Each structure stands twice: as C-alpha cells, then as structure tokens.
Amino acid sequence: MASTSRALARLTARPLSGPEAVIARLGRTHAASFTTRSAARAPQLSARSLVAKSRPVTRQAVRSYADAPPKKKPRKIRTTLRWMWRATYLSLLAAVGAVIYDGYLDRHPEEQFAPDPEKKTLVVLGTGWGSVALLKKLDTANYNVVVISPRNYFLFTPLLPSCTTGNIEHRSIMEPVRQILRHKKAAVKFYEAEATKIDTARKVIKIHDNSDVKGNINETEVPYDMLVIGVGAENATFGIPGVRENSCFLKEIRDAQAIRTKIMDCVETAAFKDQEQSEVDRLLHMVVVGGGPTGVEFAGELRDFFDEDIQKLIPDIAHRFKVTLIEALPNVLPMFSKQLIDYTESTFKEEHIEIKTKTMVKKVTDKTVEAEVTGPDGKKSTITIPYGLLVWATGNAVRPLIKDLMAQIPAQKESRRGLAVNEYLVVQGAKDIWAVGDCAVAGYAPTAQVASQEGAFLARLFNNMAKTEALEEKVRDLSASLNLKPGNTAEAAKEIEDTEKQLRRIKDIKPFHYSHQGSLAYIGSEKAVADVAWLNGNVASGGKLTYLFWRSAYLSMCFSTRNRVLVALDWVKAKVYGRDVSRE
C-alpha cells in the first residue's frame, strides 16, 4: 500500500491545469477507488501489480487520451456495398448503351456497292443454319451473291418448343434475311421463292413464287456459276397412315403457332359445360412422338405450362392433364450419356410425364394412336392411346428438289438420306455444287451445330478461292512484264516469289472437320441436361444450375443483339405475368 501511495504521489508531483487537472483528478479518484477495492477483494495482489493496473492514469497517458482524435466506426461494409452498387449501375448503363448503339447500327447500315458483273455468280439456296452461317462470314465483294428461299428470315430452332406454350414469342427468334444481307460490303440479291428444279447441264435453277399474292411472273430461272444447297429436310412420316393428316410437326414457325392454337382448343373444349369425363381425359392427353431433344423439350415445356399457368386459371380440369412421350429406341436422348438419360427419365417420372420406349407407331387416327410395344421379354403387343394433341418430332426426309437432283447425278444413285458430299462438302459427281445442313450426307448427325460449322467452312473456302484467283492473276501479270523493264527484274522476281509463297499458304485448306461442342436439352421444372465437350472429354451435368447454363448458352447463340434482348424480355415477362393463354 505504501509503494502504491508513493507512485500516486509521483504522478501528482507536477501541478496540472485546465482540462489536464480535471482528467488527472478523475484518474486519481479512479485509481484510489480501484486500489481500495483491490486491497479489500484480493489482498494477495502485490504492489507491482497494483501499480501496473494504475498505469493508464500517468501524465503521458492522460495527455495522449486528451489529444487523441475520437475513433470512427469501421465503414468497410458500407464502402464495399457502395462500390458494388456503383459497379452494377455502371454495368447497366453500359449494357443499355451497347444495345442502343447496336440498334443504331442496324438502323443505319453503311452504303453497299454493286458487285462486279464480270465476277462469278454464287447462288445460295435456303436460309437455315448452314446458309446463314455461310452468308455471315462470306466476303460478298468477291462474288455476285444471290439468295433464294421460300422464307425471308432465319429461325433460331432450338427455342422453337418454347414458342408453342407462349414462353417466347415467335418474332423473338426470327431474324430477317434482308437485315442480314444489308450489312454485307457488296449488295446481295434475295428472292423469296421456292427452288423447284436444278439443271446441272445448263447451270440454272428454276424458281417458283409460292406467296399468296401473285404477280405477272410466278416462275423464272436463275443462272449460277457456283451453287450452295442448304434447303434442309422435311418431316419424315415413315409411310405410317394418318401421320401427315392428323399430327402437328415442330420444324417451322407456323408449326409452333398451330400447336399453340391446338393446345388451347383442347383446353377450352375440355372445360366446356357438361363435357363427358372420358372426353376430358382424351382432350387433355398430349402425345409426343420422338425422344430426341425437340420432343423432350416440348414435353417439358408442355408440363410447365399446365403446372404453372393452366393449373391457376382452370383448376377444375388441370389435374386431368397428361403427357406421354413415345420413342422407338430403348431410351430417350440417345446422343447423351447414360447418366443424363437416367436423370432425364427420373425427372420425367417426377413430373408425371409417361415415357414409352421400344414403342413404334403403326397407325394414327384423328383421336387415337395405335402402337406396337416390345416388352422386356421381347414379346410385342399392340396398344391404343387416345389423344387430344399429337406432335410428331422425329425423323427427316429428303425434299423433292434434292430427290430430283440426285436422279440427275449417277454418283448419287446409292445415296438415300441426301446428297453425298466429299471432305470439302462438294456434291459427289457434280461440278461447282456444294451442300450443307440436313440435305447433305457428310457422316455427321443432322443438327444445327453441324450445319453452322459447315456453312462457316464454306465461307472460308470461298474467300480463299477468291484470294487464290487474285494472286494467280497477279503472278501472271508480273511474269508477263518481267522482261519489259530490265531495271526492275530482280525486284519483280522477288515479288513473284513472295506472292507464290502466299498463294501456297492460302491453297493449303484443310478438309472440313466437325468439332462437337456438346448437347443441351431442357427437361422441365427449370431443369436441363448438358453434355459439353471439355478439353479431351465431356462434362455431363443436370439440374437447375444446368438450366441457367442452358439459358445463357442459347441466349449467347442467338443471331443478333436484337434477338437476345427480345428473348430475355420474353423470359422475364413470362416469369412475372405468366404465359399467354389466348388461343391466337
């Protein structure tokens, strides 16, 4: 206690004034009371420990306490949130600005120049994936390009099943062909017509105007020097009676519109007053034939439509809704891995979508489907399935134009599924004719991904061919003038050598090779499956996160910024307000 008192006396040896005196008095009072309490409660504490406890009241501590600025509360979280908001705000502004600028460029394209009439005429048939990929990358300044197609737009077919239920409007996945061609360097001619015959001997194409409004000339001929055929394929019915008359297909925009109308017809008729229960069950039974991506995605979209919209608007009959998927093979999605096939089938079971595999349709009437089922023991039985809507989403057939061309070419006699092409996509047995997409047989599956890569390959091929001709002409001109100017002989020879080297590099074009990027499919309930190529293998995934990847992948693959914006807005609109259930 004595040592403590001496320590306190030393602290107060020098006189203090002003605020320091007040703080010091408070410190002495605090130290004294603390010393008294410590002595009473813990007599065993030593004087050194008490002095140590009283150190905060030294003169230096008092002065530091008096002079130190008040401490501020940490604002790291508030600062982080502020910067995150600024980044989001700036990103939104940048995105809006990019969309506006892209729209401005679409509305104000650069002036085009007329192509040289002395150059070769390149005719492109069709406006599908292969043809549009070719036109997108082709330098039209090298040729007189003519495009012929019965439809004046490009259709983003992977999102076509979403149009059938109103999740996406059909205009959102269409891109006008003239809009595409308007942004090329040289002007391109477009004729909305159907090619009815290709005369390989005369190198002309007969075209027919099949629009509802007829003019004075409905049929004419278009000459060509080079021809690219990308007319695709038509729906295959395999000769089954009643399919074409009673089924809805899913290949074009008009097909999606017809399906949408038929769905609402079935719903409204089933809700009609005093309708028999057996008839309600038939009308609300939707049958899908084909277990590929198109059939699977349509079945999933259909189930979502009833669970999320019809169930709320017409609850009296919604519980009777049923979807059946028929597939002739042992399982659905044969191009996917076994893991994803099992996941899809289990998901469909949870969504009450019945899958009938090893089932072949034999006959279709206006109300029933007759099919032959192969059981696990190998025995076959016939079943009859009543339906309100039947969607046929399986198989491709050769178009009449392609059949006629194959009949003209002896080398095509053995081909059955389309035009047989070589490794450079040249039609075998023909001269100056190439084929891409579903009308060509190149050893790959008839998918949009294959057609798009084939079209891009042909664009590179034609661009290189044009450069090759220009360089060869340059070499001929330099060689002809080599002896006319003796003073420049060495310089001209060096230029010829460099040009020939460049020519060899351009001529070294590798054959077409398809690079599989993966497969995607939506399976309903905001779930999707993806089998994506990664490094030297594949990555298989399924679920809700894959569904987000499916949406982002399809959004990025849309042809233009306009399509991406429209599709995104349609998704938001359907999520907030629900799908449109109007009949038209």
XYZ file of C-alpha atoms in Angstrom:
584
model
C 0.000 0.000 0.000
C 2.865 2.376 0.827
C 4.542 1.810 -2.522
C 1.259 2.458 -4.263
C 0.796 5.755 -2.429
C 4.311 6.837 -3.391
C 3.593 6.047 -7.029
C 0.450 8.150 -6.903
C 2.326 10.977 -5.222
C 4.899 10.970 -8.019
C 2.131 11.180 -10.579
C 0.815 14.343 -8.980
C 4.185 15.942 -8.207
C 3.917 18.453 -11.043
C 0.964 20.824 -10.989
C -1.658 20.435 -13.735
C -4.050 22.993 -15.021
C -7.111 23.237 -17.221
C -8.544 20.042 -18.683
C -5.480 18.075 -17.631
C -6.203 18.837 -13.970
C -9.788 17.657 -14.303
C -8.759 14.468 -16.069
C -5.977 13.881 -13.537
C -8.393 14.286 -10.591
C -10.718 11.808 -12.202
C -7.780 9.492 -12.718
C -6.694 9.782 -9.061
C -10.181 9.113 -7.824
C -10.464 6.102 -10.118
C -7.030 4.791 -9.080
C -7.748 5.248 -5.386
C -11.100 3.533 -5.537
C -9.613 0.754 -7.653
C -6.747 0.327 -5.146
C -9.161 0.171 -2.217
C -11.366 -2.404 -3.914
C -8.393 -4.475 -4.989
C -6.938 -4.455 -1.481
C -10.250 -5.473 0.015
C -11.090 -8.179 -2.531
C -7.639 -9.546 -3.305
C -5.090 -8.922 -0.511
C -2.676 -11.261 -2.211
C -2.080 -8.795 -5.114
C 1.364 -7.251 -4.967
C 2.161 -3.546 -5.121
C 3.749 -4.025 -8.561
C 0.513 -5.401 -9.988
C -1.461 -2.520 -8.483
C 0.942 -0.022 -9.988
C 0.600 -1.801 -13.300
C -3.193 -1.535 -13.039
C -2.901 2.181 -12.368
C -0.651 2.955 -15.377
C -3.493 4.410 -17.553
C -3.532 7.492 -15.312
C 0.079 8.566 -15.926
C 0.709 12.071 -17.249
C 1.679 10.722 -20.653
C -1.462 8.570 -20.808
C -3.621 11.495 -19.742
C -2.093 13.757 -22.383
C -2.439 11.051 -25.078
C -6.069 10.493 -24.085
C -6.782 14.203 -24.215
C -5.027 14.820 -27.534
C -6.148 11.658 -29.419
C -8.937 12.216 -32.014
C -12.184 10.357 -31.462
C -12.253 6.903 -33.062
C -14.510 6.406 -36.128
C -16.661 3.356 -36.661
C -15.412 0.950 -39.384
C -17.078 1.569 -42.725
C -15.665 -1.286 -44.792
C -19.022 -2.963 -45.357
C -20.704 0.309 -46.261
C -17.878 1.183 -48.677
C -17.997 -2.258 -50.300
C -21.752 -2.021 -50.804
C -21.374 1.461 -52.261
C -18.804 0.288 -54.811
C -20.896 -2.766 -55.672
C -23.879 -0.508 -56.372
C -21.739 1.793 -58.498
C -20.364 -1.150 -60.489
C -23.871 -2.542 -61.047
C -25.189 0.861 -62.027
C -22.346 1.462 -64.478
C -22.709 -2.053 -65.927
C -26.413 -1.483 -66.558
C -25.692 1.851 -68.200
C -23.019 0.241 -70.379
C -25.368 -2.594 -71.371
C -28.166 -0.178 -72.252
C -25.734 1.972 -74.212
C -24.428 -1.070 -76.116
C -27.970 -2.139 -77.043
C -28.864 1.367 -78.210
C -25.666 1.614 -80.257
C -26.285 -1.806 -81.814
C -29.811 -0.723 -82.727
C -28.436 2.448 -84.270
C -26.022 0.426 -86.421
C -28.869 -1.837 -87.529
C -30.974 1.146 -88.494
C -28.118 2.997 -90.193
C -26.014 0.476 -92.142
C -23.139 1.553 -94.332
C -23.635 2.084 -98.032
C -23.210 -1.021 -100.190
C -21.553 -1.091 -103.594
C -22.835 -3.004 -106.597
C -20.834 -6.174 -107.282
C -18.786 -6.537 -110.442
C -20.980 -8.256 -113.070
C -17.876 -9.949 -114.503
C -17.340 -11.898 -111.282
C -18.795 -15.355 -110.724
C -22.397 -15.733 -109.586
C -22.745 -17.626 -106.305
C -26.301 -18.819 -105.600
C -27.264 -19.914 -102.085
C -30.461 -21.947 -101.609
C -32.097 -21.727 -98.184
C -31.894 -19.516 -95.110
C -31.254 -22.146 -92.461
C -28.279 -22.650 -90.178
C -25.812 -23.647 -92.891
C -26.767 -20.976 -95.419
C -26.856 -18.130 -92.885
C -23.506 -19.162 -91.361
C -22.060 -19.028 -94.874
C -23.567 -15.607 -95.613
C -22.432 -14.225 -92.277
C -18.725 -14.891 -92.944
C -18.643 -14.655 -96.731
C -16.932 -11.672 -98.348
C -19.651 -10.779 -100.843
C -17.310 -8.400 -102.681
C -15.702 -11.430 -104.348
C -18.891 -12.774 -105.972
C -22.295 -11.834 -107.298
C -24.301 -13.435 -104.496
C -27.947 -14.464 -104.932
C -30.013 -15.968 -102.093
C -33.197 -17.945 -102.819
C -35.514 -19.201 -100.081
C -39.273 -19.638 -99.518
C -38.918 -17.830 -96.172
C -37.294 -14.424 -95.766
C -35.985 -14.983 -92.237
C -33.574 -17.091 -90.217
C -35.178 -19.154 -87.449
C -33.417 -19.996 -84.176
C -34.858 -23.523 -83.978
C -33.523 -24.587 -80.520
C -36.053 -22.261 -78.848
C -38.962 -23.274 -81.083
C -40.533 -25.586 -78.423
C -40.780 -22.574 -76.085
C -42.948 -20.776 -78.661
C -45.608 -23.478 -78.514
C -46.589 -22.581 -74.947
C -46.150 -18.800 -75.088
C -42.930 -18.767 -73.078
C -41.269 -16.982 -76.018
C -42.928 -15.045 -78.817
C -42.116 -16.355 -82.288
C -40.904 -12.939 -83.514
C -38.151 -13.037 -80.906
C -36.357 -15.968 -82.561
C -36.660 -14.726 -86.154
C -34.061 -12.587 -87.923
C -34.997 -11.054 -91.306
C -32.650 -12.199 -94.061
C -32.639 -8.792 -95.713
C -31.418 -7.312 -92.432
C -28.506 -9.760 -92.512
C -27.683 -9.106 -96.158
C -27.914 -5.323 -95.762
C -24.782 -5.326 -93.595
C -22.575 -7.013 -96.194
C -19.981 -4.973 -98.128
C -21.416 -5.720 -101.559
C -25.130 -5.841 -102.311
C -26.775 -9.272 -102.319
C -29.920 -10.153 -104.243
C -32.662 -12.057 -102.425
C -35.672 -13.812 -103.964
C -38.441 -15.176 -101.746
C -39.244 -18.216 -103.832
C -39.006 -21.981 -103.811
C -36.431 -23.723 -105.983
C -38.262 -26.441 -107.897
C -35.516 -27.798 -110.172
C -31.737 -27.609 -110.609
C -30.484 -28.107 -114.174
C -26.837 -29.117 -113.782
C -26.215 -29.227 -117.555
C -27.368 -25.648 -118.191
C -26.346 -24.448 -114.696
C -29.699 -22.778 -113.995
C -32.237 -23.023 -111.153
C -35.957 -22.890 -111.756
C -37.736 -20.953 -109.005
C -41.430 -20.519 -108.237
C -43.174 -17.716 -106.349
C -45.421 -19.510 -103.846
C -46.656 -16.439 -101.974
C -50.359 -15.727 -101.552
C -50.087 -12.566 -103.647
C -49.325 -13.434 -107.250
C -47.678 -11.155 -109.802
C -47.380 -11.320 -113.550
C -44.372 -13.654 -113.340
C -44.637 -16.600 -110.962
C -41.853 -18.777 -112.345
C -38.424 -17.995 -113.782
C -34.810 -19.214 -113.922
C -31.652 -18.035 -112.163
C -28.238 -18.892 -113.663
C -25.280 -19.795 -111.446
C -21.548 -20.363 -111.657
C -21.313 -21.783 -108.134
C -24.193 -23.257 -106.145
C -24.594 -23.951 -102.425
C -27.603 -26.060 -101.436
C -28.847 -25.615 -97.874
C -32.567 -26.359 -98.148
C -32.656 -28.722 -95.168
C -35.047 -31.663 -94.917
C -38.754 -32.192 -94.423
C -40.593 -34.199 -91.766
C -40.443 -37.966 -92.186
C -43.647 -39.926 -91.608
C -42.083 -43.334 -92.467
C -45.173 -44.150 -94.514
C -47.340 -44.506 -91.397
C -51.022 -43.959 -92.249
C -52.640 -40.836 -90.804
C -49.483 -39.109 -89.544
C -49.439 -36.240 -92.023
C -53.192 -35.687 -91.800
C -53.590 -35.779 -88.002
C -50.226 -34.797 -86.487
C -48.606 -31.457 -85.730
C -44.961 -31.111 -86.697
C -42.390 -28.882 -84.995
C -39.989 -27.572 -87.619
C -41.220 -24.125 -88.666
C -42.838 -21.081 -87.056
C -46.236 -21.981 -88.498
C -45.917 -25.393 -86.790
C -45.398 -23.770 -83.391
C -48.361 -21.475 -83.965
C -50.574 -24.407 -84.966
C -49.547 -26.346 -81.844
C -50.256 -23.366 -79.604
C -53.734 -22.991 -81.114
C -54.436 -26.729 -80.803
C -53.381 -26.796 -77.135
C -55.816 -24.042 -76.196
C -58.549 -25.633 -78.342
C -58.164 -28.840 -76.341
C -58.195 -26.956 -73.030
C -61.250 -24.832 -73.804
C -63.162 -27.786 -75.254
C -62.353 -29.876 -72.168
C -63.690 -27.024 -69.993
C -66.945 -26.870 -71.983
C -70.151 -27.289 -69.963
C -71.341 -30.871 -69.360
C -68.353 -32.387 -71.164
C -68.006 -36.139 -70.534
C -65.143 -37.115 -68.263
C -63.765 -39.654 -70.727
C -63.682 -36.950 -73.398
C -61.962 -34.554 -70.990
C -59.266 -37.171 -70.364
C -58.754 -37.633 -74.110
C -58.615 -33.926 -74.875
C -56.072 -33.268 -72.136
C -53.835 -36.165 -73.150
C -50.909 -34.758 -75.147
C -48.809 -37.326 -77.036
C -45.299 -36.567 -78.320
C -43.631 -38.969 -80.758
C -39.842 -38.701 -80.751
C -37.428 -38.863 -77.807
C -34.792 -36.530 -79.244
C -34.051 -33.034 -77.894
C -37.035 -31.476 -79.702
C -39.555 -33.980 -78.343
C -38.092 -33.948 -74.829
C -38.000 -30.137 -74.636
C -41.551 -29.826 -75.931
C -42.816 -32.337 -73.359
C -41.068 -30.403 -70.577
C -42.424 -27.036 -71.770
C -45.925 -28.501 -72.016
C -45.807 -29.845 -68.459
C -44.586 -26.482 -67.151
C -47.374 -24.677 -68.996
C -50.067 -26.676 -67.260
C -48.420 -26.760 -63.832
C -47.613 -23.041 -63.709
C -50.461 -21.418 -65.679
C -53.406 -23.671 -66.572
C -53.473 -25.019 -63.025
C -54.099 -21.494 -61.710
C -56.550 -20.389 -64.391
C -58.605 -23.584 -64.866
C -58.048 -25.695 -61.735
C -61.165 -27.824 -62.340
C -59.615 -29.770 -65.210
C -55.884 -29.188 -64.806
C -55.383 -32.319 -62.682
C -56.533 -34.459 -65.617
C -53.732 -33.230 -67.869
C -51.313 -35.918 -69.054
C -48.223 -36.058 -71.286
C -46.940 -39.239 -72.950
C -43.629 -39.457 -74.819
C -43.255 -42.286 -77.360
C -39.803 -43.396 -78.533
C -38.928 -46.380 -80.740
C -35.424 -46.712 -79.238
C -34.698 -48.200 -75.785
C -34.259 -44.737 -74.229
C -34.717 -41.023 -74.858
C -31.915 -38.578 -75.770
C -29.677 -41.270 -77.326
C -26.931 -38.713 -78.065
C -26.448 -38.012 -74.320
C -24.517 -40.024 -71.744
C -26.183 -42.830 -69.775
C -26.036 -40.728 -66.627
C -28.053 -37.901 -68.187
C -30.518 -40.304 -69.822
C -31.297 -41.811 -66.423
C -31.570 -38.339 -64.879
C -33.997 -37.217 -67.591
C -36.180 -40.276 -67.208
C -36.301 -39.920 -63.416
C -37.151 -36.219 -63.748
C -39.963 -37.022 -66.177
C -41.284 -39.568 -63.714
C -41.403 -36.886 -61.001
C -43.201 -34.547 -63.413
C -45.736 -37.275 -64.282
C -44.604 -37.485 -67.913
C -45.003 -41.070 -69.074
C -42.243 -42.441 -71.300
C -42.999 -45.365 -73.595
C -39.730 -46.654 -75.068
C -39.415 -49.504 -77.590
C -42.765 -48.362 -78.943
C -43.397 -47.924 -82.669
C -46.406 -46.074 -84.020
C -48.286 -48.104 -86.611
C -51.370 -46.002 -87.332
C -52.785 -42.595 -86.440
C -56.427 -41.532 -86.500
C -57.969 -38.219 -85.561
C -58.398 -39.353 -81.941
C -56.117 -42.345 -81.301
C -52.600 -43.654 -81.845
C -52.057 -47.348 -82.454
C -48.579 -48.509 -81.476
C -46.612 -51.723 -81.123
C -44.767 -52.167 -77.823
C -41.829 -54.530 -77.340
C -41.797 -55.825 -73.767
C -38.743 -56.757 -71.659
C -39.176 -60.383 -72.688
C -39.159 -59.452 -76.382
C -42.864 -60.069 -76.912
C -44.790 -57.495 -78.915
C -48.231 -56.143 -78.136
C -50.484 -53.515 -79.662
C -51.877 -50.609 -77.640
C -54.299 -47.818 -78.497
C -53.651 -44.374 -76.990
C -56.355 -41.675 -77.151
C -55.057 -38.126 -77.548
C -56.150 -34.539 -77.912
C -52.868 -33.300 -79.411
C -50.276 -35.355 -81.281
C -46.887 -33.796 -82.019
C -44.591 -35.628 -84.431
C -40.958 -34.741 -83.648
C -38.920 -37.493 -85.213
C -37.119 -38.197 -88.470
C -36.033 -36.273 -91.581
C -36.974 -36.964 -95.185
C -35.353 -35.811 -98.427
C -37.068 -32.890 -100.161
C -38.381 -33.307 -103.754
C -35.781 -30.829 -105.065
C -32.951 -32.986 -103.696
C -34.517 -36.207 -104.989
C -34.699 -34.723 -108.476
C -31.058 -33.571 -108.333
C -29.892 -36.969 -107.081
C -31.667 -38.595 -110.020
C -29.623 -36.417 -112.433
C -26.261 -37.429 -110.939
C -25.169 -41.060 -111.420
C -22.800 -40.884 -108.424
C -25.781 -40.190 -106.134
C -27.728 -43.332 -107.037
C -26.727 -45.167 -103.850
C -27.436 -42.260 -101.502
C -30.724 -42.421 -99.596
C -30.660 -39.726 -96.908
C -29.484 -36.788 -99.019
C -26.695 -35.500 -101.217
C -23.448 -37.366 -100.620
C -20.571 -34.871 -100.300
C -16.793 -35.211 -100.007
C -14.496 -33.789 -97.330
C -14.812 -30.324 -98.885
C -18.640 -30.563 -98.973
C -18.638 -30.801 -102.770
C -21.579 -32.829 -104.089
C -20.102 -36.047 -105.432
C -20.500 -36.407 -109.172
C -21.366 -32.721 -109.690
C -19.327 -29.697 -110.679
C -19.418 -26.370 -108.802
C -22.136 -27.576 -106.396
C -21.771 -27.767 -102.617
C -24.295 -28.890 -99.981
C -24.627 -28.132 -96.244
C -27.020 -28.998 -93.436
C -29.699 -31.674 -93.310
C -29.822 -32.111 -97.110
C -26.163 -33.218 -97.154
C -24.718 -36.555 -96.059
C -21.255 -35.888 -94.633
C -21.152 -38.583 -91.955
C -22.438 -36.373 -89.117
C -25.735 -36.086 -87.268
C -28.262 -33.713 -88.870
C -28.070 -30.962 -86.242
C -27.944 -27.183 -86.292
C -24.433 -27.281 -84.858
C -23.135 -29.365 -87.760
C -24.865 -27.184 -90.377
C -23.494 -23.991 -88.843
C -19.910 -25.275 -88.883
C -20.317 -26.491 -92.473
C -21.543 -23.059 -93.576
C -18.641 -21.298 -91.847
C -16.201 -23.729 -93.508
C -17.615 -22.974 -96.958
C -17.307 -19.233 -96.313
C -13.593 -19.645 -95.574
C -13.236 -21.883 -98.618
C -14.874 -19.388 -100.984
C -12.941 -16.453 -99.522
C -9.701 -18.364 -100.059
C -10.711 -19.325 -103.575
C -11.257 -15.658 -104.431
C -7.877 -14.695 -102.937
C -6.225 -17.538 -104.832
C -7.598 -16.339 -108.160
C -6.474 -12.777 -107.439
C -2.947 -13.914 -106.511
C -2.671 -16.209 -109.514
C -3.660 -13.326 -111.782
C -1.065 -11.159 -110.079
C 1.639 -13.761 -110.687
C 0.667 -13.989 -114.372
C 0.825 -10.209 -114.763
C 4.209 -9.972 -113.033
C 5.604 -12.840 -115.085
C 4.375 -11.269 -118.334
C 6.035 -7.935 -117.522
C 9.224 -9.447 -116.108
C 11.366 -8.797 -119.246
C 9.729 -5.492 -120.198
C 11.584 -3.489 -117.543
C 15.142 -4.849 -117.230
C 15.999 -2.491 -114.399
C 13.310 -3.988 -112.113
C 13.886 -7.656 -112.938
C 15.253 -8.642 -109.511
C 12.563 -6.682 -107.693
C 9.797 -8.241 -109.806
C 11.231 -11.743 -109.293
C 11.250 -11.209 -105.526
C 7.615 -10.047 -105.638
C 6.652 -13.113 -107.680
C 8.376 -15.367 -105.144
C 6.574 -13.724 -102.210
C 3.240 -13.948 -103.993
C 3.753 -17.643 -104.738
C 4.550 -18.303 -101.071
C 1.356 -16.516 -100.043
C -0.511 -18.489 -102.673
C 0.733 -21.807 -101.288
C -0.369 -20.829 -97.789
C -3.862 -19.931 -98.972
C -4.228 -23.064 -101.065
C -3.386 -25.257 -98.077
C -7.002 -25.598 -96.910
C -7.717 -28.466 -94.569
C -10.832 -30.586 -95.233
C -13.952 -29.992 -93.174
C -13.834 -31.463 -89.705
C -16.743 -31.214 -87.308
C -15.917 -30.153 -83.752
C -18.624 -31.256 -81.336
C -19.218 -28.569 -78.702
C -21.803 -30.526 -76.711
C -25.536 -31.141 -76.418
C -28.169 -29.310 -74.383
C -31.808 -30.111 -73.605
C -34.463 -28.631 -71.323
C -36.422 -31.264 -69.381
C -38.978 -29.148 -67.473
C -39.328 -27.835 -63.910
C -36.462 -25.396 -64.571
C -34.037 -28.273 -65.057
C -31.821 -29.065 -68.011
C -29.166 -31.560 -69.034
C -25.870 -30.709 -70.695
C -23.213 -32.932 -72.230
C -20.491 -30.395 -73.020
C -17.088 -31.053 -74.582
C -14.288 -30.001 -72.258
C -10.567 -30.444 -73.027
C -10.236 -34.096 -74.140
C -13.507 -35.328 -72.648
C -17.105 -34.442 -71.868
C -18.678 -32.870 -68.807
C -22.159 -34.202 -68.008
C -24.442 -32.241 -65.702
C -28.123 -31.831 -64.975
C -30.334 -29.773 -62.680
C -31.290 -26.174 -62.005
C -27.777 -24.747 -62.387
C -27.542 -26.504 -65.741
C -30.847 -24.848 -66.628
C -29.233 -21.444 -66.072
C -26.324 -22.547 -68.256
C -28.821 -23.747 -70.910
C -30.496 -20.357 -70.952
C -27.252 -18.390 -71.075
C -25.854 -20.644 -73.831
C -28.939 -20.301 -76.020
C -29.074 -16.584 -75.354
C -25.473 -16.167 -76.489
C -26.116 -18.281 -79.602
C -28.995 -16.087 -80.770
C -28.156 -14.483 -84.091
C -28.221 -10.804 -83.081
C -28.378 -8.491 -80.089
C -31.974 -7.752 -81.060
C -32.886 -11.438 -80.688
C -31.088 -11.692 -77.355
C -32.906 -8.681 -75.924
C -36.309 -9.898 -77.134
C -35.802 -13.441 -75.814
C -34.603 -12.161 -72.421
C -37.606 -9.828 -72.154
C -39.954 -12.703 -73.066
C -38.472 -14.842 -70.285
C -38.890 -12.031 -67.762
C -42.434 -11.322 -68.927
C -43.440 -14.990 -68.671
C -41.920 -15.238 -65.182
C -43.649 -12.111 -63.876
C -47.022 -12.273 -65.642
C -47.219 -15.921 -66.698
C -47.596 -17.380 -70.182
C -50.154 -16.066 -72.601
C -53.109 -18.485 -72.756
C -55.005 -16.754 -75.544
C -55.879 -19.008 -78.436
C -54.311 -16.947 -81.236
